[in-house]
mmCIF file of C-alpha atoms in Angstrom:
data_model
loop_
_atom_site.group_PDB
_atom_site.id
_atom_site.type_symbol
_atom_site.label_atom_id
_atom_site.label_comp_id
_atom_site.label_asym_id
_atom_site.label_seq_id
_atom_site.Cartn_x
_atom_site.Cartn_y
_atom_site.Cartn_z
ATOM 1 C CA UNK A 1 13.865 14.016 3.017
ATOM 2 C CA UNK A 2 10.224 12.995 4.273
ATOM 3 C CA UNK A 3 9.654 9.461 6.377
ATOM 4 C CA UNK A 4 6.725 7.574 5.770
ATOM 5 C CA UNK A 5 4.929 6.789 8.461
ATOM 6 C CA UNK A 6 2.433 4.046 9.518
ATOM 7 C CA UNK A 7 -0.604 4.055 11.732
ATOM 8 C CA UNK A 8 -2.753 1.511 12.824
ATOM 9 C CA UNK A 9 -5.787 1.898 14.869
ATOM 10 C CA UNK A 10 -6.668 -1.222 16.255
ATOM 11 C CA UNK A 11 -10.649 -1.959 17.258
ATOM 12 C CA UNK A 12 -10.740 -3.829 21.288
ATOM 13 C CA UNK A 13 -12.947 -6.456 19.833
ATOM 14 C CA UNK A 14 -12.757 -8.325 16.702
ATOM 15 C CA UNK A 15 -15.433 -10.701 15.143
ATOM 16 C CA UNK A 16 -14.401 -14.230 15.743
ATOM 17 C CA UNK A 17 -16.422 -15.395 12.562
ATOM 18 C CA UNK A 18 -14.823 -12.703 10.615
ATOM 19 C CA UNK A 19 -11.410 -13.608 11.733
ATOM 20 C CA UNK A 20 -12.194 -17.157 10.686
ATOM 21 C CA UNK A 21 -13.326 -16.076 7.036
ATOM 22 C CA UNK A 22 -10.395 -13.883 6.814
ATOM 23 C CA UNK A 23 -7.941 -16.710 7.606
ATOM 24 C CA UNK A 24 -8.713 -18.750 5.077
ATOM 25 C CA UNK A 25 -10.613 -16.647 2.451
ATOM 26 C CA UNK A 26 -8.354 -13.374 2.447
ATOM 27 C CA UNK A 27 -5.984 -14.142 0.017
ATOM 28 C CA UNK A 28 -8.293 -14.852 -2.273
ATOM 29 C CA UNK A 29 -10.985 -11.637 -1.769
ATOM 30 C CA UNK A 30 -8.251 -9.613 -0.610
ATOM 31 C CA UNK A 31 -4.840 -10.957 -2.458
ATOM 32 C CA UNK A 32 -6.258 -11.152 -5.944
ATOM 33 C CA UNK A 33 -7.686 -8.369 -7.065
ATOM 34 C CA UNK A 34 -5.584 -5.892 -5.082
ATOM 35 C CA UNK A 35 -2.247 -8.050 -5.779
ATOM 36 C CA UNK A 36 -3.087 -7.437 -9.489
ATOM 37 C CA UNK A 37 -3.541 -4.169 -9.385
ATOM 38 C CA UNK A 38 -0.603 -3.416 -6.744
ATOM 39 C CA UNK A 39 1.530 -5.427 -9.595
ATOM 40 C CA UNK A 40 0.788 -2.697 -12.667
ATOM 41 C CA UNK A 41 1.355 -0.098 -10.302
ATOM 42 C CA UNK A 42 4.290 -1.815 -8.792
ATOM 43 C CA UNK A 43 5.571 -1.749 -12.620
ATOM 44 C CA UNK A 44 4.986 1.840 -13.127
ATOM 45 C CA UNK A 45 6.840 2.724 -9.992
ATOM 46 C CA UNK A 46 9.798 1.038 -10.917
ATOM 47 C CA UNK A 47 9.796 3.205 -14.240
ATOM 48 C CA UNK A 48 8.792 6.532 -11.635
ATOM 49 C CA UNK A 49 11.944 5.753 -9.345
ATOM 50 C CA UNK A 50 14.106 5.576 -12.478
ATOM 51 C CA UNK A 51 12.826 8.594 -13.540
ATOM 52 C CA UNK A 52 13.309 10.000 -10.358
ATOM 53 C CA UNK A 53 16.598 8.887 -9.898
ATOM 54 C CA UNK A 54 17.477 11.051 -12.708
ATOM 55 C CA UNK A 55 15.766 14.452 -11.492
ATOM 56 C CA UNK A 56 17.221 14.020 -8.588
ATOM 57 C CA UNK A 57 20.539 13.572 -9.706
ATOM 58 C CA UNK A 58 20.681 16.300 -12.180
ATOM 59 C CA UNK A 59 18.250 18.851 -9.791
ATOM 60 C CA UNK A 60 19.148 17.912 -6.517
ATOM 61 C CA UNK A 61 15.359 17.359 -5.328
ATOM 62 C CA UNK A 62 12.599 14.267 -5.472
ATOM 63 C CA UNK A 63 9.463 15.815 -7.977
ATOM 64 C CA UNK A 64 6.515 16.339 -5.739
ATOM 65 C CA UNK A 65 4.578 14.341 -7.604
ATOM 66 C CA UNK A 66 6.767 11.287 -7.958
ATOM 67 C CA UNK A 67 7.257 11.177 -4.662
ATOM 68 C CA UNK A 68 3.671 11.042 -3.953
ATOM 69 C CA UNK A 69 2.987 8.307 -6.519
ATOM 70 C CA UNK A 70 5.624 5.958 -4.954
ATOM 71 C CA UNK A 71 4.890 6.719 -1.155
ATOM 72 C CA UNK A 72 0.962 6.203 -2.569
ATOM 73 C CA UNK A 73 2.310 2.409 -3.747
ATOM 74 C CA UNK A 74 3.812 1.871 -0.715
ATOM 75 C CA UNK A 75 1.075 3.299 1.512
ATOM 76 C CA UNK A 76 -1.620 1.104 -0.207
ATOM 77 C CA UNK A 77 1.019 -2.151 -0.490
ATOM 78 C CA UNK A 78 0.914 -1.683 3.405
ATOM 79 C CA UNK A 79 -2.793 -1.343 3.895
ATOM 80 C CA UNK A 80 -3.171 -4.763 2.052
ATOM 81 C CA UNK A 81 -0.536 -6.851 3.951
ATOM 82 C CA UNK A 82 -2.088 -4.824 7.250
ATOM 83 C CA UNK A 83 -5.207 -6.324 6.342
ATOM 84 C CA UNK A 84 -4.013 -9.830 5.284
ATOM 85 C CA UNK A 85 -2.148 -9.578 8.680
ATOM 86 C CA UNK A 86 -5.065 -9.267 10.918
ATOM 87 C CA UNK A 87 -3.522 -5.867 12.089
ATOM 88 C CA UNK A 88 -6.475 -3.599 10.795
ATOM 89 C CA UNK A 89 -10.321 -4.796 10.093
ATOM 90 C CA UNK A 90 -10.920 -2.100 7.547
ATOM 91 C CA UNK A 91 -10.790 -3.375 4.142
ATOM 92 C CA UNK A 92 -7.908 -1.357 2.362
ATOM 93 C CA UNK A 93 -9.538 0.407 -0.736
ATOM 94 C CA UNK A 94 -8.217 0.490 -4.000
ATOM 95 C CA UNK A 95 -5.838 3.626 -3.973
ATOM 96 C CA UNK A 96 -2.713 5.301 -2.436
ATOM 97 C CA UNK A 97 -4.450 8.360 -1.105
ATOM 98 C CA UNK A 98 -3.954 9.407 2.117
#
């Protein structure tokens, strides 16, 4: 079994202006367009993890590429509440790649 794991590299200064923006504009440039995307995908890794579920049960191991798809969810789920969170400044692009 593989961990997922997170890493942020945080800049020493931030824009004070762009923090301001961010606080009150970010779930709108930031939330909407990557919230409905994240919620298709979301979808079609609930039917992947049922899928999964099955291969694994009957072969004893996760498909590669299931296992990439979901972790590529998750990993891109994370870069957008990262963002929304002040805890990065780069805006999180619109995939799951590493």
């Amino acid at each position: 079994m593989r961990d997922l794991q997170f890493t942020f590299n945080r800049p020493e200064t931030s824009s004070r202006g762009l923090l301001i923006l961010r606080l009150f504009f970010a779930p709108l440039y930031v939330g909407i367009p990557h919230g409905f995307a994240l919620m298709f995908r979301g979808i079609a890794t609930g039917f992947v993890l049922f899928v999964a579920w099955w291969a694994v049960l009957f072969t004893g191991s996760w498909p590669e590429g299931m296992h990439s798809f979901v972790s590529g969810t998750y990993r891109w789920a994370m870069r957008v509440a990262s963002y929304i969170y002040f805890l990065t400044d780069e805006y999180p692009p619109f995939t799951g790649k590493e």
